[in-house]
PDB file of C-alpha atoms in Angstrom:
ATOM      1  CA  UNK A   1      28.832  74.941  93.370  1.00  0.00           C
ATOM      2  CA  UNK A   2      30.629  74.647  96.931  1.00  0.00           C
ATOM      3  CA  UNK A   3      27.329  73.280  98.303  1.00  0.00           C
ATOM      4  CA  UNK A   4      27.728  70.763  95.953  1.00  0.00           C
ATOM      5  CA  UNK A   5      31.364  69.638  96.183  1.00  0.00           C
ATOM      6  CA  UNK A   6      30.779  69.916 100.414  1.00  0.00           C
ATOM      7  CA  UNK A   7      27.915  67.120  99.499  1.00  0.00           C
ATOM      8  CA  UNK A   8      29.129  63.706 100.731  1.00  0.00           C
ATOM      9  CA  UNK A   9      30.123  61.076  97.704  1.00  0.00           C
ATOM     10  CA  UNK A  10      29.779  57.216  97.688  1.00  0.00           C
ATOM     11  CA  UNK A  11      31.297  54.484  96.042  1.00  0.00           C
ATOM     12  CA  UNK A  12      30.772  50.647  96.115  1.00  0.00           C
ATOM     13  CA  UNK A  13      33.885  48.473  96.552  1.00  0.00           C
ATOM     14  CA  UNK A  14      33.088  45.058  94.497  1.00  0.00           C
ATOM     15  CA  UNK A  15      34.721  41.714  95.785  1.00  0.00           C
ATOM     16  CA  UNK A  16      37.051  40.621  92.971  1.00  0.00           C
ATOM     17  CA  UNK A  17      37.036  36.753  91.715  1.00  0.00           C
ATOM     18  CA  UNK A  18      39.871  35.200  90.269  1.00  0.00           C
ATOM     19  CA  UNK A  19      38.512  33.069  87.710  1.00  0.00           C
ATOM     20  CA  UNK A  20      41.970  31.648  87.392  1.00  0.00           C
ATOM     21  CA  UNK A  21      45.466  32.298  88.738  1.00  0.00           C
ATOM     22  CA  UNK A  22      48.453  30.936  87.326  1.00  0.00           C
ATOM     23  CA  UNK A  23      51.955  31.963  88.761  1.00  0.00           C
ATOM     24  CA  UNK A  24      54.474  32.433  86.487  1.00  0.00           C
ATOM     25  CA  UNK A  25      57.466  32.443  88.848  1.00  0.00           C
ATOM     26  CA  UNK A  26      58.712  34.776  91.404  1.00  0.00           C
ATOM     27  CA  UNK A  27      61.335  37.451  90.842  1.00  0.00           C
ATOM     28  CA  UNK A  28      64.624  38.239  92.344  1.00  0.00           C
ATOM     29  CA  UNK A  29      63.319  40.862  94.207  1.00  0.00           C
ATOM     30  CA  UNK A  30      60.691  38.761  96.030  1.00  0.00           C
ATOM     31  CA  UNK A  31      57.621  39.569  94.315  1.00  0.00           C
ATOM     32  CA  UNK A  32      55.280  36.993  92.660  1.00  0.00           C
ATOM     33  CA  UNK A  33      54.398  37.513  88.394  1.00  0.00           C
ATOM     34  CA  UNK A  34      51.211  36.135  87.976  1.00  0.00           C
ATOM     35  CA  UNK A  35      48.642  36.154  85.464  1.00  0.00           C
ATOM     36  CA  UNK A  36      44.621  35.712  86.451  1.00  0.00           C
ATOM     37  CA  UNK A  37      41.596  36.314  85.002  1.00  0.00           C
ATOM     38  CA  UNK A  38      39.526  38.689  86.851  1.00  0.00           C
ATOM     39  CA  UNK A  39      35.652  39.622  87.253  1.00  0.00           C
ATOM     40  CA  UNK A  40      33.652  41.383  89.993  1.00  0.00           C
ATOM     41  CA  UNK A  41      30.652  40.224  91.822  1.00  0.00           C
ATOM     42  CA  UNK A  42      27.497  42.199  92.141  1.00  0.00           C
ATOM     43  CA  UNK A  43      28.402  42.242  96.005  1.00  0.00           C
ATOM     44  CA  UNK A  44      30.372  44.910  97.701  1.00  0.00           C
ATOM     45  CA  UNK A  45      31.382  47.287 100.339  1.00  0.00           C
ATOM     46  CA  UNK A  46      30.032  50.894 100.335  1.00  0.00           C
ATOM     47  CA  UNK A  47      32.108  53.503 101.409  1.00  0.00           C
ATOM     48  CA  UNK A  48      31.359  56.585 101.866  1.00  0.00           C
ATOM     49  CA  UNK A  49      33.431  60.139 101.802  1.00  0.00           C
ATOM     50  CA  UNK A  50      32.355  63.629 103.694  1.00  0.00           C
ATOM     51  CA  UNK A  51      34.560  66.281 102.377  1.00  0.00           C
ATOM     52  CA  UNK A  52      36.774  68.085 105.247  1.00  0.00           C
ATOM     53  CA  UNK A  53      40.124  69.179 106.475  1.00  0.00           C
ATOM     54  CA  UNK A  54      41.187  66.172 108.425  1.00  0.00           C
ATOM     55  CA  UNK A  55      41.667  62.724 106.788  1.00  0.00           C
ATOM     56  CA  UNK A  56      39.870  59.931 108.493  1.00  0.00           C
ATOM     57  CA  UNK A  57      37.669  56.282 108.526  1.00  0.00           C
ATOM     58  CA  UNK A  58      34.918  55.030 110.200  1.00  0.00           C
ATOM     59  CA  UNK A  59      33.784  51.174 110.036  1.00  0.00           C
ATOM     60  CA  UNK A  60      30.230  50.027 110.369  1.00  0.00           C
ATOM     61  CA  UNK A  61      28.187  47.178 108.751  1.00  0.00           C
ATOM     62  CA  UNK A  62      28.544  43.507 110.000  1.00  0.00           C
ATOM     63  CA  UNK A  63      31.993  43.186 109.284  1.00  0.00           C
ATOM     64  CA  UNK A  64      33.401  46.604 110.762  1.00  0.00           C
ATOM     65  CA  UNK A  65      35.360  44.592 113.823  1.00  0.00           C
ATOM     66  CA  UNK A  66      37.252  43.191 111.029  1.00  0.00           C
ATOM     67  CA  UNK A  67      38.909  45.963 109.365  1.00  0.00           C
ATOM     68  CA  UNK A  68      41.403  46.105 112.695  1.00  0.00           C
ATOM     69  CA  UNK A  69      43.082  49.206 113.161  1.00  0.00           C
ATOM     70  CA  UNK A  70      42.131  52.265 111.207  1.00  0.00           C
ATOM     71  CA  UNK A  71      46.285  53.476 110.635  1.00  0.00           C
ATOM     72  CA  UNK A  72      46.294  49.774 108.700  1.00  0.00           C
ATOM     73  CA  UNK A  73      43.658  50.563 106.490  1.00  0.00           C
ATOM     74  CA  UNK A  74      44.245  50.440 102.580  1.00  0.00           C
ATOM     75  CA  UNK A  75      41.618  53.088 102.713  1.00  0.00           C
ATOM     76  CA  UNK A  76      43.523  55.367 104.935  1.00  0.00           C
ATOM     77  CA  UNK A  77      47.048  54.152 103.215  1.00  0.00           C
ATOM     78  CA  UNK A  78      46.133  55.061  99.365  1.00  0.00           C
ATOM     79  CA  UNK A  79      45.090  58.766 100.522  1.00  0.00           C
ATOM     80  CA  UNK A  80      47.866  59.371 102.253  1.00  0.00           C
ATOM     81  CA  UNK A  81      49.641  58.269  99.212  1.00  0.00           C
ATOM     82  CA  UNK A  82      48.024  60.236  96.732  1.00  0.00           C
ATOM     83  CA  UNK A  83      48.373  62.959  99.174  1.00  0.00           C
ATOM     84  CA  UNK A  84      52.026  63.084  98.971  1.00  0.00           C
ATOM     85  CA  UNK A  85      51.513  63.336  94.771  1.00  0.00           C
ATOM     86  CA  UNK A  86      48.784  65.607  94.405  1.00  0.00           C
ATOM     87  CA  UNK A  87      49.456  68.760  96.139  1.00  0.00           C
ATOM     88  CA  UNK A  88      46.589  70.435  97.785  1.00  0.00           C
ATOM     89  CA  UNK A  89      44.602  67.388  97.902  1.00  0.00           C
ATOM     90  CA  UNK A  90      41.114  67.759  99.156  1.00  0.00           C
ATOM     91  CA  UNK A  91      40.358  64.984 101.671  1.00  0.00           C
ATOM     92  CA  UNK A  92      37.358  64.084 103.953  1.00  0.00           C
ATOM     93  CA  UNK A  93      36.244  61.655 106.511  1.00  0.00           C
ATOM     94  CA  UNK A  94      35.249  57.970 104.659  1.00  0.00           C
ATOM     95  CA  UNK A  95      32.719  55.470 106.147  1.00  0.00           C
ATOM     96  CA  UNK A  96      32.759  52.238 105.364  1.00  0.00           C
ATOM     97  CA  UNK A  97      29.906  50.056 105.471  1.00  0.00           C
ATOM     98  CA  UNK A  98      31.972  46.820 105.495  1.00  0.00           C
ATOM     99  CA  UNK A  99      30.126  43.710 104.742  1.00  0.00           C
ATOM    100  CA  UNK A 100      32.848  41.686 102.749  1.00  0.00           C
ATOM    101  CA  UNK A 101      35.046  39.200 104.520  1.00  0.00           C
ATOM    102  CA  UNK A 102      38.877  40.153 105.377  1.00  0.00           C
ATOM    103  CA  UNK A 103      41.187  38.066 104.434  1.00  0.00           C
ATOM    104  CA  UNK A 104      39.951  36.382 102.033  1.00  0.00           C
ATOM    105  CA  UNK A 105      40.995  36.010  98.524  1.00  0.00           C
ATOM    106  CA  UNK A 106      38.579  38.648  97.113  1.00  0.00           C
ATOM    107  CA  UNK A 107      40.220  41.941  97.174  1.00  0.00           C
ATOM    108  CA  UNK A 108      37.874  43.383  99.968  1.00  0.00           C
ATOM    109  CA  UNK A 109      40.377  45.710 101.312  1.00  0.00           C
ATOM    110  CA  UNK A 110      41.871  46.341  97.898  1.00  0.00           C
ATOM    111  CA  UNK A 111      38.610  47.622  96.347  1.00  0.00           C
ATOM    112  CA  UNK A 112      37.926  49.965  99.568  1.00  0.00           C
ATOM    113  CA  UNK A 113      40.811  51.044  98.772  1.00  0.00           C
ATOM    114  CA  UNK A 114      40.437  51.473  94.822  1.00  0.00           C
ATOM    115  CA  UNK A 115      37.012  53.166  95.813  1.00  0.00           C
ATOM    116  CA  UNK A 116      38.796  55.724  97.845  1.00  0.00           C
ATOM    117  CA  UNK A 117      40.610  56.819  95.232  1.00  0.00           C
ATOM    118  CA  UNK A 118      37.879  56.994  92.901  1.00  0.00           C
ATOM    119  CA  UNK A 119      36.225  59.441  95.281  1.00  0.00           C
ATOM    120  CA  UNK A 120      39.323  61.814  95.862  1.00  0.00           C
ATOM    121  CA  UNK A 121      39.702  61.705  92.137  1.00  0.00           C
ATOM    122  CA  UNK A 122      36.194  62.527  92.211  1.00  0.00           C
ATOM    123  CA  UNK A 123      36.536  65.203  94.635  1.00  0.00           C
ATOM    124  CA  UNK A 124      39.953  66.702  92.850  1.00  0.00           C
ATOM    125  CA  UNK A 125      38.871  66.929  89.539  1.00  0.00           C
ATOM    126  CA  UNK A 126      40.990  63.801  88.602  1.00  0.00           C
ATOM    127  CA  UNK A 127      40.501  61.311  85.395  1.00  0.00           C
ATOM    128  CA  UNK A 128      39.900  57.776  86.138  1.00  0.00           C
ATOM    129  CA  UNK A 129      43.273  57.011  83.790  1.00  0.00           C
ATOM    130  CA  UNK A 130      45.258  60.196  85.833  1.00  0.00           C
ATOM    131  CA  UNK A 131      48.959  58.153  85.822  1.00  0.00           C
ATOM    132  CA  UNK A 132      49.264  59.438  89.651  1.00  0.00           C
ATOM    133  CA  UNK A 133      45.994  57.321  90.631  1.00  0.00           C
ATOM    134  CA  UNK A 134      47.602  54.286  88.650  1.00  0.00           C
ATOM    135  CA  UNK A 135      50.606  54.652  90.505  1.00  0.00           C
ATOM    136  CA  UNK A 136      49.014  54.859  93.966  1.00  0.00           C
ATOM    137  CA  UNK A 137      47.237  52.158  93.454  1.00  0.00           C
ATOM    138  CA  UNK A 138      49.992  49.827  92.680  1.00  0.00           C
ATOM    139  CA  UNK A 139      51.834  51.490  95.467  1.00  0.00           C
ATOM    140  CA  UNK A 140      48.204  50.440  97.695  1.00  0.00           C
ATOM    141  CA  UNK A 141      48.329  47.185  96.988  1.00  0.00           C
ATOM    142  CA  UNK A 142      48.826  44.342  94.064  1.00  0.00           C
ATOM    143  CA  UNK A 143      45.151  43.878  93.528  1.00  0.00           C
ATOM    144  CA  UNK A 144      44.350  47.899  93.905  1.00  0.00           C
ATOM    145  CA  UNK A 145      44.999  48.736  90.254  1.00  0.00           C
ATOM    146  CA  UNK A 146      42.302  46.174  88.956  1.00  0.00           C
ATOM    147  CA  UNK A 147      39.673  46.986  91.580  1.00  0.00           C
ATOM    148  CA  UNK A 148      40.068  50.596  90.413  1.00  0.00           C
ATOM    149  CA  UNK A 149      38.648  50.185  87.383  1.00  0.00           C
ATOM    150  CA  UNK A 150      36.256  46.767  88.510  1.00  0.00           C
ATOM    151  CA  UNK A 151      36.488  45.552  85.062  1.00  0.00           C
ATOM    152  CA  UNK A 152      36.931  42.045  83.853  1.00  0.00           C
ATOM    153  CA  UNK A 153      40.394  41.373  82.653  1.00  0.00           C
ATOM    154  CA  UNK A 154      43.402  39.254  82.294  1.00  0.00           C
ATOM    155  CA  UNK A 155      45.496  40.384  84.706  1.00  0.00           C
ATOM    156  CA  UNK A 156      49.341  39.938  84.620  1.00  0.00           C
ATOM    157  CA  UNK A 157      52.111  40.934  86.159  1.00  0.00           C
ATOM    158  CA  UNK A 158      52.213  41.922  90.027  1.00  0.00           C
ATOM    159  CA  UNK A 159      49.320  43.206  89.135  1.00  0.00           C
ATOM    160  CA  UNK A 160      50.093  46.528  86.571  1.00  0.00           C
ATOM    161  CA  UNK A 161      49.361  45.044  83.401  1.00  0.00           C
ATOM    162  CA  UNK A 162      45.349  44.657  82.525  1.00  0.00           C
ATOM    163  CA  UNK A 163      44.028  44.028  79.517  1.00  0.00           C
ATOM    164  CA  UNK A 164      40.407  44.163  79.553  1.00  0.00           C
ATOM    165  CA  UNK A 165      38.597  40.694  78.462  1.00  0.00           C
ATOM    166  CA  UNK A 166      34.671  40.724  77.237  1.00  0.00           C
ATOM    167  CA  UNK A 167      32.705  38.686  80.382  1.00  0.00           C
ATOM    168  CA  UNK A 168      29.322  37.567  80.007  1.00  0.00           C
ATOM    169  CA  UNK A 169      26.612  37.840  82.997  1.00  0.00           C
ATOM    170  CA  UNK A 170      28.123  34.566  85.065  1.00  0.00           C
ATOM    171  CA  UNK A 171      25.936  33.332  87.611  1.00  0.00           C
ATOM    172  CA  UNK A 172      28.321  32.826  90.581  1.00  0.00           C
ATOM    173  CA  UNK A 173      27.625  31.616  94.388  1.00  0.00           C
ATOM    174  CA  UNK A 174      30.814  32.510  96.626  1.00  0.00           C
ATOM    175  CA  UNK A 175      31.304  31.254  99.634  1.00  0.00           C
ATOM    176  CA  UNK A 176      33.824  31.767 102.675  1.00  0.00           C
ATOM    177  CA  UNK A 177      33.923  29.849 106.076  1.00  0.00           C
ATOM    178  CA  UNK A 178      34.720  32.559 107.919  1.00  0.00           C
ATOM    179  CA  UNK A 179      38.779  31.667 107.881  1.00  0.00           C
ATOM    180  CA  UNK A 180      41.058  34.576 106.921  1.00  0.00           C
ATOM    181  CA  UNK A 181      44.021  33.669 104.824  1.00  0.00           C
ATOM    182  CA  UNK A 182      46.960  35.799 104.423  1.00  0.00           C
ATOM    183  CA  UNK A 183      48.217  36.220 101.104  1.00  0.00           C
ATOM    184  CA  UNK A 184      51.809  36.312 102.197  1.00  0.00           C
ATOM    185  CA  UNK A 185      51.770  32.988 104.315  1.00  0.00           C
ATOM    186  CA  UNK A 186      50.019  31.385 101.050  1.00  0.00           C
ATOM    187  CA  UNK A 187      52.762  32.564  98.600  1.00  0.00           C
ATOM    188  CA  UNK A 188      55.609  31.472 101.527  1.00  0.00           C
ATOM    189  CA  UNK A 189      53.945  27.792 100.835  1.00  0.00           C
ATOM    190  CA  UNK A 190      54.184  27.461  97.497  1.00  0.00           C
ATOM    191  CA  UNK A 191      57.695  27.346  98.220  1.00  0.00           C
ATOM    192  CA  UNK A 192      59.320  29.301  95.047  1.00  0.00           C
ATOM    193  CA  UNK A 193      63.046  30.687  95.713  1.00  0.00           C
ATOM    194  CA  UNK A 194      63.548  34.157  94.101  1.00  0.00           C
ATOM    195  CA  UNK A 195      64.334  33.865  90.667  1.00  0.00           C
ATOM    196  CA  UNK A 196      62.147  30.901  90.130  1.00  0.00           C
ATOM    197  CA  UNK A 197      60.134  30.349  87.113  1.00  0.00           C
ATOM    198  CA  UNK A 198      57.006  28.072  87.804  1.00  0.00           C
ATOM    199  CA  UNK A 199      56.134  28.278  84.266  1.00  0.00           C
ATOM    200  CA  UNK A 200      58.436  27.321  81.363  1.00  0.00           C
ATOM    201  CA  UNK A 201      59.018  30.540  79.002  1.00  0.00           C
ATOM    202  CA  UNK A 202      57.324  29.432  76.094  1.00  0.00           C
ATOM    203  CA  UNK A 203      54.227  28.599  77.761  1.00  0.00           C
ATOM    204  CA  UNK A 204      54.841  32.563  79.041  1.00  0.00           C
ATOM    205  CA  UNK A 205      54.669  33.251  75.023  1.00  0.00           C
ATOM    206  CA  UNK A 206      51.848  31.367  73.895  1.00  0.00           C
ATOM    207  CA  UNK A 207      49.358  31.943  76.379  1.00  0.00           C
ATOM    208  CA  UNK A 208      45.615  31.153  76.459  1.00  0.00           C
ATOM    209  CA  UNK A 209      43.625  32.572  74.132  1.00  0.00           C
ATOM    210  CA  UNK A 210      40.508  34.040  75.760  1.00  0.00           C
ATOM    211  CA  UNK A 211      36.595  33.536  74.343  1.00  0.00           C
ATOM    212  CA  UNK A 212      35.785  36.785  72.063  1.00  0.00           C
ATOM    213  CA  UNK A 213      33.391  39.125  72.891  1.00  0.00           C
ATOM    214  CA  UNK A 214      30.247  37.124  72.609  1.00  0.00           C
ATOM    215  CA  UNK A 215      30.767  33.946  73.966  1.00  0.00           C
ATOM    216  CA  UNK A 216      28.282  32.298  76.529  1.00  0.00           C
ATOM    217  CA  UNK A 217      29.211  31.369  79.836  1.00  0.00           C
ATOM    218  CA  UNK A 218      29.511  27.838  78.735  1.00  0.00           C
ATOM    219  CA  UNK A 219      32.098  29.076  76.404  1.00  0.00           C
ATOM    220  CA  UNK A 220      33.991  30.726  78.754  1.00  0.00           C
ATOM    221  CA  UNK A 221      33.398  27.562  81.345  1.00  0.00           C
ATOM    222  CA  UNK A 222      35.216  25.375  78.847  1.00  0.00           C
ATOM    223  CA  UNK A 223      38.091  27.133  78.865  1.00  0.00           C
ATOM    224  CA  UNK A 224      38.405  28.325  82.668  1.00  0.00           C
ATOM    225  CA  UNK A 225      38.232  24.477  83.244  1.00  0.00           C
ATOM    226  CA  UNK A 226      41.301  24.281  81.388  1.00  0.00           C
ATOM    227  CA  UNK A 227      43.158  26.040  83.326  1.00  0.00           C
ATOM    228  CA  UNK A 228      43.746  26.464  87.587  1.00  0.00           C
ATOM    229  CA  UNK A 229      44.872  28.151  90.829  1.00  0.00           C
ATOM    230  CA  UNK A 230      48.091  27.250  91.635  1.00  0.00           C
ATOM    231  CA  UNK A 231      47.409  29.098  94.673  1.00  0.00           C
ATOM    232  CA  UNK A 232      44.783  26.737  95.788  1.00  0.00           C
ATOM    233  CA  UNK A 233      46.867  23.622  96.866  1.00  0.00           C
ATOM    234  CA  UNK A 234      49.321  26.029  99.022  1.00  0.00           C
ATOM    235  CA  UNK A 235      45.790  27.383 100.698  1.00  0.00           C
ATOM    236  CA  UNK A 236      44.356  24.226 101.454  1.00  0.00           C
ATOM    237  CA  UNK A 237      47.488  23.077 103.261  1.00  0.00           C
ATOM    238  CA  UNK A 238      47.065  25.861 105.193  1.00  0.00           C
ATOM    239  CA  UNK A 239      43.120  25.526 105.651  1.00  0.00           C
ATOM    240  CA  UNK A 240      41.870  22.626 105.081  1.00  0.00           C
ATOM    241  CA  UNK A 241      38.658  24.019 105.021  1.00  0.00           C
ATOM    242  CA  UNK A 242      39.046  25.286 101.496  1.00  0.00           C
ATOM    243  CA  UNK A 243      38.645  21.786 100.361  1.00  0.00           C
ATOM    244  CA  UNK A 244      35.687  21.092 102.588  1.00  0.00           C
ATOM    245  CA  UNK A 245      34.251  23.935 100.524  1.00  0.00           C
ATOM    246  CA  UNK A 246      35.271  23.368  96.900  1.00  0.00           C
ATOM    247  CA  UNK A 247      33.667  19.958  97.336  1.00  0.00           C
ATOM    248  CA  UNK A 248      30.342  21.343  98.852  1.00  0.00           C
ATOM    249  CA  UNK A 249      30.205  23.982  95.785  1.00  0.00           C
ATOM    250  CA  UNK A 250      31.234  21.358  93.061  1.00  0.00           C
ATOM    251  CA  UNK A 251      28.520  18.618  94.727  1.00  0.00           C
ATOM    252  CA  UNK A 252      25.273  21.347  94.172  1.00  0.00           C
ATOM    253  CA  UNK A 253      23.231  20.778  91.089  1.00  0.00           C
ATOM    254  CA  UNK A 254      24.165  22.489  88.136  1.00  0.00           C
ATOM    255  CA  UNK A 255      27.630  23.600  89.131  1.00  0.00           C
ATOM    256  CA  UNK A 256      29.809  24.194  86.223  1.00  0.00           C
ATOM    257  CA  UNK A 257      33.250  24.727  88.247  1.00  0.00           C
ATOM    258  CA  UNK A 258      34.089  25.053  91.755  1.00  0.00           C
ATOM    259  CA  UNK A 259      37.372  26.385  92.663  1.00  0.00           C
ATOM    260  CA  UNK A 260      39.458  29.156  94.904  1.00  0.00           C
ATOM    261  CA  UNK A 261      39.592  32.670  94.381  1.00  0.00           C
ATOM    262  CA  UNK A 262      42.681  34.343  94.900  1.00  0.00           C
ATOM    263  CA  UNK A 263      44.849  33.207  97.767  1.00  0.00           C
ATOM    264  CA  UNK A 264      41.350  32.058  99.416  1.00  0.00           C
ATOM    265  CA  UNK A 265      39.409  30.831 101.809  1.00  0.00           C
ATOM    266  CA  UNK A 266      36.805  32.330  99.794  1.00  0.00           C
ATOM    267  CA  UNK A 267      35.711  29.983  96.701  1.00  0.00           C
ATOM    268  CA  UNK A 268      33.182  30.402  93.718  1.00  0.00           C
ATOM    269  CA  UNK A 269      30.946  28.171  91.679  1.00  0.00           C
ATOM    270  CA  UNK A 270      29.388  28.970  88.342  1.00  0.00           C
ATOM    271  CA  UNK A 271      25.691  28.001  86.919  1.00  0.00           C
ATOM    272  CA  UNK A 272      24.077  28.084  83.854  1.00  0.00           C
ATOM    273  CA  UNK A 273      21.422  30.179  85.365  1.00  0.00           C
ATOM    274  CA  UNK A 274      20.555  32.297  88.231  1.00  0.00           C
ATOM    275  CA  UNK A 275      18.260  30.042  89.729  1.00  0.00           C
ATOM    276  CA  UNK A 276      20.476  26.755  90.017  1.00  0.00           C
ATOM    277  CA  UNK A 277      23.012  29.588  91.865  1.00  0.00           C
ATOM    278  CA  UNK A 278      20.164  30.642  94.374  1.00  0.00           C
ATOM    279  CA  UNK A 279      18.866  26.850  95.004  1.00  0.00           C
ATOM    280  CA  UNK A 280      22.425  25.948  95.452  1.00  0.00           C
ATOM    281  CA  UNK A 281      23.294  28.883  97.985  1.00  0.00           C
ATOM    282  CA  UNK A 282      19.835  27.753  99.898  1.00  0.00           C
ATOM    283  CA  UNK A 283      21.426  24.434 100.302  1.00  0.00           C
ATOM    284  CA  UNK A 284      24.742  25.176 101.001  1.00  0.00           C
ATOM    285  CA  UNK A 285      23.383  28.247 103.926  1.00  0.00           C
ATOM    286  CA  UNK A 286      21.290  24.850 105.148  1.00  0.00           C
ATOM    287  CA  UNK A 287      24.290  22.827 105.662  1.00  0.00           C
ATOM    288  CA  UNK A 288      26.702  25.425 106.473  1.00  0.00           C
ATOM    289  CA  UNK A 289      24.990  28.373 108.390  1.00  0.00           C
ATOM    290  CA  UNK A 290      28.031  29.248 109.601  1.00  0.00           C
ATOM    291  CA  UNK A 291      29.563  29.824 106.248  1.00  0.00           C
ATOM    292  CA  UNK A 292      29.402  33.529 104.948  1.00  0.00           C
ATOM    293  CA  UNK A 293      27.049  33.044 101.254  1.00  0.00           C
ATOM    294  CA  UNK A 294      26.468  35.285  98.456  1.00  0.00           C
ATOM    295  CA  UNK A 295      24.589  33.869  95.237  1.00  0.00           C
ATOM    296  CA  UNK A 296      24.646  36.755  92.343  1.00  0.00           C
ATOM    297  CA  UNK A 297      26.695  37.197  89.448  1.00  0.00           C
ATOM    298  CA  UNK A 298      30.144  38.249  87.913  1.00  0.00           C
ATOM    299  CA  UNK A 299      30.913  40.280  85.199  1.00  0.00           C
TER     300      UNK A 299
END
């Protein structure tokens, strides 16, 4: 049995989408409530964790200079955390095969992070729904909570309150240009004074009711049109570029809707099928081969 706990344990990281992101208003004590609808992509970091006595991270992959300094690590961060509420907590060394873009509106760092604790969960003998893991994770980082259980759902809140929504298969490309974002800089823009509402309280009430389980992606692409980022005008105004790259998403054939994920630069488009998402990441790699390009799916 100790040969098997000393055996080294893996987890993948998916890059979170918000499908939409409406802000509600921002609260006296600074923070944003939002509420977005959230899937994951079938494209992720890997990270890795060798049980041992000393606590530590290694980057490699394509994207490792990007992770900056390992003591600012959401990786590193959310273990210490849980550390200081778990006593005894067996930790390890992590490696992080990072090929996700930083910065950039699709909870990279947030789902290393959300993976980590999976795997000292894993390692501790902890559930998944463990309150201590829930509460590290929102500790972590506003996105953390969602990416730790990488399920679709309607996200509200700063982030604590998920209720889990029925997805189908979505074919997705995303995109990035290779611009980081930060998230605070993009919330600073949008300019709300603490206190704020954005969104009148009844709207709050009523809501938007969400397809059933079931639905197509057509279904669901009807009513995501419906709705927005209101983080996307603030990030364009910041990076122009976002723009350059809605409009090169929303101009391939058989794009359903092109828009911003999260506080950007990174941006999605869905398809009716897998192939119009592959023919239309071919092109886009053609005319952009500077742009970072997935073509896959969300669910």
């Amino acid at each position: 049995m100790q040969a098997l706990i000393e055996q080294a344990l893996s987890e993948d990281g998916r890059a979170k989408v918000n499908l939409t992101l409406r802000v509600i208003g921002r609260r006296t004590d600074g923070y944003h409530d939002i509420e977005s609808v959230v899937a994951f992509a079938d494209c992720a970091d890997h990270l890795t964790l060798t049980p041992g006595p000393e606590l530590g991270l290694v980057a490699t992959g394509p994207l490792a200079e990007a992770c900056g300094a390992t003591s600012d690590n959401l990786v590193i961060k959310a273990a210490h955390l849980l550390r200081e509420r778990v006593p005894d907590l067996k930790v390890g060394s992590f490696t992080l095969d990072k090929v996700l873009p930083v910065a950039a509106g699709i909870g990279g760092g947030s789902a290393d992070a959300a993976a980590a604790l999976r795997l000292l969960a894993q390692l501790n003998g902890l559930a998944l729904d463990d309150q201590r893991l829930h509460a590290v994770a929102l500790a972590t980082g506003a996105d953390v909570p969602v990416c730790l259980a990488s399920r679709p759902c309607d996200m509200t809140g700063v982030g604590e309150s998920l209720l889990p929504l029925s997805l189908p298969i979505m074919p997705c490309v995303m995109v990035n240009p290779r611009v980081p974002v930060a998230t605070k800089d993009v919330f600073n823009a949008l300019g709300l004074r603490n206190g704020q509402l954005l969104v009148g309280a009844t709207d709050v009430l009523r809501g938007t009711a969400w397809p059933q389980a079931g639905a197509s992606v057509e279904d669901w692409v009807e009513v995501l049109a419906a709705s927005s980022n209101d983080l996307e005008g603030p990030a364009t105004r910041i990076q122009p570029i976002i723009g350059e790259v809605i409009s090169a998403l929303a101009a391939t054939n058989g794009a359903w809707l092109a828009r911003m994920s999260g506080s950007g630069a990174t941006c999605f488009a869905l398809y009716e099928n897998t192939a119009d998402a592959g023919r239309a990441a071919d092109a886009i790699r053609r005319d952009h081969p500077e742009w970072w390009v997935h073509a896959g799916t969300l669910s």
